[in-house]
GROMACS .gro file of C-alpha atoms in nm:
model
  348
    1MET     CA    1   3.148   0.315  -1.263
    2ASP     CA    2   3.151   0.241  -0.890
    3LEU     CA    3   3.200   0.547  -0.673
    4ASN     CA    4   3.485   0.547  -0.423
    5GLU     CA    5   3.418   0.599  -0.054
    6ARG     CA    6   3.487   0.974  -0.063
    7LYS     CA    7   3.249   1.036  -0.351
    8LEU     CA    8   2.981   0.828  -0.176
    9LYS     CA    9   3.023   1.031   0.144
   10ILE     CA   10   3.000   1.359  -0.046
   11LEU     CA   11   2.692   1.242  -0.239
   12HIS     CA   12   2.535   1.128   0.088
   13ALA     CA   13   2.605   1.467   0.244
   14ILE     CA   14   2.458   1.653  -0.056
   15ILE     CA   15   2.139   1.446  -0.046
   16CYS     CA   16   2.099   1.473   0.332
   17ASP     CA   17   2.146   1.850   0.320
   18TYR     CA   18   1.909   1.893   0.029
   19LEU     CA   19   1.643   1.676   0.194
   20GLU     CA   20   1.661   1.903   0.497
   21THR     CA   21   1.682   2.247   0.334
   22ALA     CA   22   1.545   2.218  -0.022
   23GLU     CA   23   1.832   2.450  -0.119
   24PRO     CA   24   2.110   2.368  -0.370
   25VAL     CA   25   2.422   2.253  -0.188
   26GLY     CA   26   2.770   2.401  -0.239
   27SER     CA   27   3.113   2.265  -0.152
   28ARG     CA   28   3.157   2.517   0.132
   29THR     CA   29   2.836   2.396   0.295
   30ILE     CA   30   2.953   2.035   0.278
   31SER     CA   31   3.296   2.129   0.415
   32LYS     CA   32   3.151   2.324   0.711
   33LYS     CA   33   2.863   2.097   0.811
   34TYR     CA   34   2.979   1.742   0.750
   35ASN     CA   35   3.341   1.717   0.867
   36LEU     CA   36   3.455   1.488   0.587
   37GLY     CA   37   3.821   1.560   0.653
   38VAL     CA   38   3.893   1.711   0.312
   39SER     CA   39   3.916   2.069   0.186
   40SER     CA   40   3.641   2.264   0.016
   41ALA     CA   41   3.848   2.255  -0.305
   42THR     CA   42   3.868   1.876  -0.295
   43ILE     CA   43   3.495   1.854  -0.233
   44ARG     CA   44   3.437   2.089  -0.526
   45ASN     CA   45   3.644   1.865  -0.755
   46GLU     CA   46   3.460   1.554  -0.637
   47MET     CA   47   3.126   1.730  -0.693
   48SER     CA   48   3.238   1.811  -1.046
   49ASP     CA   49   3.301   1.440  -1.102
   50LEU     CA   50   2.963   1.349  -0.951
   51GLU     CA   51   2.795   1.597  -1.184
   52GLU     CA   52   2.978   1.459  -1.485
   53LEU     CA   53   2.866   1.109  -1.386
   54GLY     CA   54   2.504   1.226  -1.359
   55PHE     CA   55   2.452   1.186  -0.983
   56ILE     CA   56   2.399   1.558  -0.917
   57ILE     CA   57   2.284   1.848  -1.135
   58GLN     CA   58   2.309   2.227  -1.128
   59PRO     CA   59   1.982   2.423  -1.119
   60HIS     CA   60   1.972   2.712  -1.364
   61THR     CA   61   1.988   2.991  -1.107
   62SER     CA   62   2.226   2.849  -0.847
   63ALA     CA   63   2.594   2.778  -0.797
   64GLY     CA   64   2.503   2.480  -0.577
   65ARG     CA   65   2.405   2.130  -0.681
   66ILE     CA   66   2.104   1.908  -0.617
   67PRO     CA   67   2.064   1.530  -0.650
   68SER     CA   68   1.947   1.386  -0.981
   69ASP     CA   69   1.711   1.090  -1.009
   70LYS     CA   70   2.023   0.877  -1.063
   71GLY     CA   71   2.171   1.015  -0.742
   72TYR     CA   72   1.855   0.937  -0.546
   73ARG     CA   73   1.849   0.586  -0.693
   74LEU     CA   74   2.203   0.518  -0.571
   75TYR     CA   75   2.109   0.670  -0.235
   76VAL     CA   76   1.807   0.444  -0.176
   77GLU     CA   77   1.994   0.134  -0.288
   78GLN     CA   78   2.325   0.189  -0.105
   79LEU     CA   79   2.330   0.484   0.134
   80MET     CA   80   1.987   0.515   0.293
   81GLU     CA   81   1.951   0.486   0.671
   82TYR     CA   82   1.636   0.368   0.847
   83PRO     CA   83   1.521   0.556   1.158
   84VAL     CA   84   1.341   0.369   1.435
   85VAL     CA   85   0.961   0.395   1.424
   86GLU     CA   86   0.822   0.554   1.741
   87MET     CA   87   0.617   0.328   1.969
   88TYR     CA   88   0.317   0.563   1.979
   89GLN     CA   89   0.275   0.516   1.604
   90ILE     CA   90   0.260   0.139   1.648
   91GLN     CA   91   0.001   0.180   1.924
   92LEU     CA   92  -0.212   0.402   1.701
   93VAL     CA   93  -0.204   0.139   1.426
   94LYS     CA   94  -0.303  -0.132   1.673
   95GLN     CA   95  -0.589   0.080   1.808
   96ILE     CA   96  -0.729   0.141   1.459
   97ILE     CA   97  -0.709  -0.227   1.364
   98VAL     CA   98  -0.871  -0.351   1.686
   99GLU     CA   99  -1.156  -0.100   1.654
  100LYS     CA  100  -1.214  -0.153   1.281
  101ILE     CA  101  -1.123  -0.519   1.226
  102ASP     CA  102  -1.481  -0.606   1.128
  103LYS     CA  103  -1.488  -0.319   0.876
  104ILE     CA  104  -1.176  -0.373   0.668
  105GLU     CA  105  -1.221  -0.087   0.423
  106SER     CA  106  -1.295   0.161   0.703
  107MET     CA  107  -0.985   0.033   0.884
  108LEU     CA  108  -0.769   0.088   0.577
  109GLN     CA  109  -0.897   0.442   0.531
  110GLU     CA  110  -0.812   0.525   0.892
  111ILE     CA  111  -0.464   0.374   0.854
  112ASN     CA  112  -0.420   0.578   0.536
  113LYS     CA  113  -0.501   0.899   0.726
  114LEU     CA  114  -0.261   0.802   1.004
  115LEU     CA  115   0.018   0.730   0.755
  116SER     CA  116  -0.033   1.069   0.592
  117MET     CA  117  -0.019   1.237   0.933
  118ILE     CA  118   0.302   1.052   1.029
  119THR     CA  119   0.487   1.112   0.702
  120ASN     CA  120   0.339   1.452   0.603
  121TYR     CA  121   0.312   1.322   0.247
  122THR     CA  122   0.022   1.212   0.029
  123THR     CA  123  -0.079   0.852   0.095
  124LEU     CA  124  -0.271   0.605  -0.120
  125ILE     CA  125  -0.418   0.266  -0.045
  126SER     CA  126  -0.604   0.020  -0.265
  127SER     CA  127  -0.904  -0.161  -0.124
  128PRO     CA  128  -0.869  -0.539  -0.090
  129ARG     CA  129  -0.887  -0.746  -0.406
  130LEU     CA  130  -1.117  -0.988  -0.234
  131HIS     CA  131  -1.131  -1.240  -0.516
  132LYS     CA  132  -0.806  -1.364  -0.364
  133THR     CA  133  -0.964  -1.394  -0.021
  134LYS     CA  134  -1.077  -1.728   0.117
  135LEU     CA  135  -1.419  -1.815   0.250
  136LYS     CA  136  -1.379  -1.878   0.621
  137HIS     CA  137  -1.729  -1.969   0.744
  138MET     CA  138  -2.095  -1.950   0.646
  139GLN     CA  139  -2.421  -2.011   0.822
  140LEU     CA  140  -2.786  -2.027   0.714
  141ILE     CA  141  -3.025  -1.889   0.978
  142PRO     CA  142  -3.408  -1.887   0.956
  143LEU     CA  143  -3.563  -1.540   0.952
  144ASP     CA  144  -3.927  -1.619   0.874
  145GLU     CA  145  -4.122  -1.863   0.659
  146ARG     CA  146  -4.019  -1.693   0.335
  147SER     CA  147  -3.664  -1.582   0.405
  148ILE     CA  148  -3.337  -1.689   0.561
  149ILE     CA  149  -3.016  -1.507   0.650
  150LEU     CA  150  -2.686  -1.617   0.499
  151VAL     CA  151  -2.392  -1.510   0.714
  152THR     CA  152  -2.052  -1.522   0.540
  153VAL     CA  153  -1.712  -1.469   0.700
  154THR     CA  154  -1.400  -1.423   0.487
  155ASP     CA  155  -1.030  -1.379   0.568
  156GLY     CA  156  -0.982  -1.077   0.788
  157ASN     CA  157  -1.305  -1.163   0.973
  158ILE     CA  158  -1.511  -0.966   0.723
  159VAL     CA  159  -1.871  -1.054   0.814
  160ARG     CA  160  -2.156  -0.998   0.571
  161ASN     CA  161  -2.527  -1.076   0.620
  162HIS     CA  162  -2.760  -1.135   0.326
  163ILE     CA  163  -3.131  -1.211   0.321
  164LEU     CA  164  -3.234  -1.489   0.082
  165ASN     CA  165  -3.595  -1.538  -0.025
  166ILE     CA  166  -3.729  -1.894  -0.029
  167THR     CA  167  -4.048  -2.040  -0.174
  168THR     CA  168  -4.117  -2.290   0.104
  169PRO     CA  169  -4.014  -2.290   0.471
  170ILE     CA  170  -3.693  -2.477   0.559
  171PRO     CA  171  -3.664  -2.619   0.914
  172SER     CA  172  -3.381  -2.494   1.136
  173GLN     CA  173  -3.226  -2.841   1.156
  174THR     CA  174  -3.218  -2.865   0.778
  175LEU     CA  175  -3.051  -2.522   0.753
  176LEU     CA  176  -2.793  -2.634   1.008
  177ARG     CA  177  -2.723  -2.950   0.806
  178LEU     CA  178  -2.691  -2.746   0.486
  179SER     CA  179  -2.461  -2.497   0.662
  180ASN     CA  180  -2.234  -2.777   0.780
  181MET     CA  181  -2.223  -2.927   0.431
  182LEU     CA  182  -2.140  -2.591   0.269
  183ASN     CA  183  -1.865  -2.527   0.522
  184GLN     CA  184  -1.723  -2.874   0.470
  185ARG     CA  185  -1.704  -2.828   0.093
  186LEU     CA  186  -1.632  -2.455   0.052
  187GLN     CA  187  -1.439  -2.349   0.362
  188GLY     CA  188  -1.088  -2.225   0.274
  189LEU     CA  189  -1.161  -2.181  -0.096
  190THR     CA  190  -1.133  -1.865  -0.305
  191LEU     CA  191  -1.403  -1.780  -0.555
  192GLU     CA  192  -1.172  -1.893  -0.835
  193GLN     CA  193  -1.157  -2.242  -0.677
  194ILE     CA  194  -1.535  -2.288  -0.669
  195ASN     CA  195  -1.561  -2.455  -1.009
  196LEU     CA  196  -1.844  -2.618  -1.204
  197PRO     CA  197  -1.776  -2.981  -1.095
  198LEU     CA  198  -1.783  -2.870  -0.731
  199ILE     CA  199  -2.109  -2.680  -0.782
  200GLN     CA  200  -2.273  -2.980  -0.952
  201SER     CA  201  -2.159  -3.208  -0.670
  202LEU     CA  202  -2.301  -2.968  -0.410
  203LYS     CA  203  -2.636  -2.951  -0.588
  204GLN     CA  204  -2.661  -3.329  -0.576
  205GLN     CA  205  -2.581  -3.328  -0.204
  206MET     CA  206  -2.842  -3.060  -0.134
  207GLY     CA  207  -3.114  -3.263  -0.303
  208SER     CA  208  -3.448  -3.083  -0.303
  209HIS     CA  209  -3.276  -2.768  -0.175
  210GLY     CA  210  -3.038  -2.755  -0.471
  211LEU     CA  211  -3.197  -2.438  -0.609
  212LEU     CA  212  -3.099  -2.260  -0.288
  213LEU     CA  213  -2.736  -2.316  -0.384
  214ASN     CA  214  -2.767  -2.071  -0.675
  215ASP     CA  215  -2.860  -1.792  -0.433
  216VAL     CA  216  -2.587  -1.896  -0.190
  217LEU     CA  217  -2.323  -1.891  -0.464
  218ASP     CA  218  -2.442  -1.549  -0.586
  219VAL     CA  219  -2.396  -1.414  -0.234
  220ILE     CA  220  -2.053  -1.576  -0.200
  221ALA     CA  221  -1.950  -1.421  -0.530
  222GLU     CA  222  -2.079  -1.081  -0.420
  223THR     CA  223  -1.897  -1.119  -0.088
  224ILE     CA  224  -1.555  -1.239  -0.194
  225GLN     CA  225  -1.531  -1.134  -0.556
  226PHE     CA  226  -1.395  -0.787  -0.619
  227VAL     CA  227  -1.389  -0.587  -0.938
  228ASP     CA  228  -1.063  -0.600  -1.130
  229GLU     CA  229  -0.992  -0.237  -1.040
  230PRO     CA  230  -1.010  -0.173  -0.664
  231GLU     CA  231  -1.115   0.148  -0.499
  232ILE     CA  232  -0.828   0.386  -0.429
  233TYR     CA  233  -0.833   0.586  -0.107
  234MET     CA  234  -0.618   0.899  -0.087
  235SER     CA  235  -0.524   1.108   0.213
  236GLY     CA  236  -0.315   1.423   0.253
  237ALA     CA  237  -0.321   1.538  -0.110
  238ILE     CA  238  -0.301   1.896   0.016
  239ASN     CA  239   0.037   1.813   0.176
  240ILE     CA  240   0.191   1.843  -0.171
  241LEU     CA  241   0.152   2.219  -0.146
  242ASP     CA  242   0.380   2.228   0.160
  243PHE     CA  243   0.684   2.159  -0.057
  244PRO     CA  244   0.860   2.437  -0.250
  245GLU     CA  245   0.894   2.204  -0.549
  246PHE     CA  246   0.524   2.267  -0.610
  247ASN     CA  247   0.515   2.643  -0.560
  248ASP     CA  248   0.459   2.658  -0.935
  249VAL     CA  249   0.079   2.666  -0.957
  250LEU     CA  250   0.066   2.499  -1.298
  251LYS     CA  251   0.293   2.215  -1.186
  252ALA     CA  252   0.081   2.156  -0.875
  253LYS     CA  253  -0.241   2.176  -1.077
  254ASN     CA  254  -0.116   1.920  -1.329
  255LEU     CA  255  -0.018   1.683  -1.048
  256PHE     CA  256  -0.359   1.715  -0.883
  257HIS     CA  257  -0.523   1.638  -1.217
  258ALA     CA  258  -0.306   1.327  -1.251
  259LEU     CA  259  -0.408   1.213  -0.903
  260GLU     CA  260  -0.771   1.225  -1.014
  261GLU     CA  261  -0.704   0.962  -1.282
  262LYS     CA  262  -0.812   0.633  -1.128
  263ASP     CA  263  -0.648   0.419  -1.397
  264LEU     CA  264  -0.314   0.584  -1.321
  265LEU     CA  265  -0.352   0.531  -0.946
  266VAL     CA  266  -0.448   0.166  -0.995
  267THR     CA  267  -0.133   0.119  -1.204
  268ILE     CA  268   0.080   0.291  -0.939
  269LEU     CA  269  -0.064   0.064  -0.670
  270SER     CA  270  -0.033  -0.258  -0.868
  271PRO     CA  271   0.209  -0.509  -0.713
  272LYS     CA  272   0.555  -0.498  -0.875
  273PRO     CA  273   0.879  -0.693  -0.831
  274PHE     CA  274   1.043  -0.549  -0.521
  275LYS     CA  275   1.384  -0.386  -0.557
  276GLN     CA  276   1.427  -0.360  -0.180
  277GLN     CA  277   1.356  -0.730  -0.123
  278GLU     CA  278   1.435  -0.728   0.247
  279GLN     CA  279   1.159  -0.475   0.314
  280ASN     CA  280   0.921  -0.575   0.033
  281ILE     CA  281   0.933  -0.212  -0.079
  282GLN     CA  282   0.913  -0.060  -0.427
  283ILE     CA  283   1.057   0.291  -0.478
  284THR     CA  284   0.981   0.477  -0.801
  285ILE     CA  285   1.183   0.797  -0.844
  286GLY     CA  286   1.114   1.098  -1.067
  287ASN     CA  287   1.142   1.005  -1.433
  288GLU     CA  288   1.081   0.639  -1.347
  289ASN     CA  289   0.714   0.735  -1.306
  290ILE     CA  290   0.490   0.662  -1.603
  291ALA     CA  291   0.301   0.994  -1.583
  292GLU     CA  292   0.472   1.312  -1.703
  293GLU     CA  293   0.294   1.510  -1.428
  294MET     CA  294   0.472   1.296  -1.166
  295LYS     CA  295   0.829   1.339  -1.291
  296ASP     CA  296   0.908   1.557  -0.989
  297CYS     CA  297   0.762   1.298  -0.749
  298SER     CA  298   0.867   0.973  -0.591
  299VAL     CA  299   0.634   0.693  -0.485
  300VAL     CA  300   0.710   0.430  -0.222
  301THR     CA  301   0.478   0.128  -0.216
  302THR     CA  302   0.437  -0.199  -0.032
  303ASN     CA  303   0.171  -0.471  -0.025
  304TYR     CA  304  -0.053  -0.557   0.268
  305ARG     CA  305  -0.211  -0.889   0.357
  306ILE     CA  306  -0.531  -1.021   0.506
  307GLY     CA  307  -0.475  -1.368   0.644
  308ASP     CA  308  -0.225  -1.540   0.417
  309GLN     CA  309  -0.328  -1.349   0.106
  310THR     CA  310  -0.168  -1.036  -0.040
  311VAL     CA  311  -0.476  -0.829  -0.127
  312GLY     CA  312  -0.372  -0.466  -0.174
  313THR     CA  313  -0.104  -0.199  -0.183
  314ILE     CA  314  -0.018   0.105   0.028
  315GLY     CA  315   0.177   0.396  -0.121
  316VAL     CA  316   0.337   0.723  -0.014
  317LEU     CA  317   0.378   1.001  -0.271
  318GLY     CA  318   0.596   1.306  -0.227
  319PRO     CA  319   0.860   1.514  -0.402
  320THR     CA  320   1.177   1.341  -0.520
  321ARG     CA  321   1.329   1.526  -0.222
  322MET     CA  322   1.152   1.274  -0.002
  323ASP     CA  323   1.282   1.148   0.330
  324TYR     CA  324   1.311   0.799   0.184
  325GLY     CA  325   1.457   0.631   0.491
  326ARG     CA  326   1.177   0.749   0.720
  327VAL     CA  327   0.907   0.658   0.467
  328VAL     CA  328   1.049   0.311   0.400
  329SER     CA  329   1.093   0.243   0.771
  330THR     CA  330   0.740   0.363   0.850
  331LEU     CA  331   0.579   0.163   0.569
  332SER     CA  332   0.773  -0.154   0.648
  333HIS     CA  333   0.683  -0.144   1.016
  334LEU     CA  334   0.324  -0.042   0.945
  335VAL     CA  335   0.259  -0.342   0.722
  336GLU     CA  336   0.450  -0.577   0.953
  337TYR     CA  337   0.238  -0.476   1.251
  338MET     CA  338  -0.081  -0.482   1.043
  339ASP     CA  339  -0.003  -0.841   0.945
  340HIS     CA  340   0.076  -0.947   1.300
  341ILE     CA  341  -0.220  -0.775   1.465
  342ILE     CA  342  -0.473  -0.892   1.205
  343LYS     CA  343  -0.337  -1.248   1.227
  344ASP     CA  344  -0.357  -1.246   1.608
  345LEU     CA  345  -0.714  -1.119   1.599
  346MET     CA  346  -0.814  -1.377   1.338
  347ASP     CA  347  -0.647  -1.662   1.527
  348GLY     CA  348  -0.787  -1.542   1.857
   0.00000   0.00000   0.00000
């Protein structure tokens, strides 16, 4: 059943009031605060209909009503408003990226902390799944007679240096020629694209230095291959305790235990089909969560990119009484500016 305009306005008012106060909302409160142009009795009747339809529920000890998961779902899909992100937040993001661009995982952890500070919720971010990342550049540099340095650069300007041991000295000019050949054949490829025929062809090209290719490929794999399960960085877990929904010690304890389960967090931060396509945002509300301990929580996630590859996910976790509009707006702008700034730095 589609709700008429009056019911939608009343549901919107109930949710807005509950987001602000964390107190059950009565018809008199709606009548006094929201100037909907109808009497308290009419609002009460409409609230009765909304309850019957499952959009609001009555807590055991209150005469007021609070939104249900179904009510929140309708809110985020039809009624939610998006506040403007403040410019200082954008500048902070830019500062972190510029300072940490050569240390991607450190950059992401700092952004995670900033996001937690801005939203006052718990934030999660998965480290890059670098097996999707392309090899951008490599160079072989002589170190001494028995060792050389292999410099690799991947998307996002992630630079890694590795020392390779060699049995016989290799002249600088030869290393330069080998570097050029490797770049010509491997530049722009992901690890998954470096297949056996390509490796065999490279070994033939490298001639007497073909054995060196094994070490080079091991380093490339170590550099751009990532384990199937990424690291999960969390910030602001203690913020959960700021919300009255988690005044119950056992409920809070169970949630903290759930947040220690890496497999669960990896699942939460796995890319999903986006319901809010225009923002590339996924919102999971209350009972939509897979973990029983998170049934009183909502999670908002979006993916982030390095170069032209989607490599990880950022999430915000809070009570179902979350300020969804602010979180969605913040996440959308955060990732948009991350993409733009990282791309500019890479292109520059």
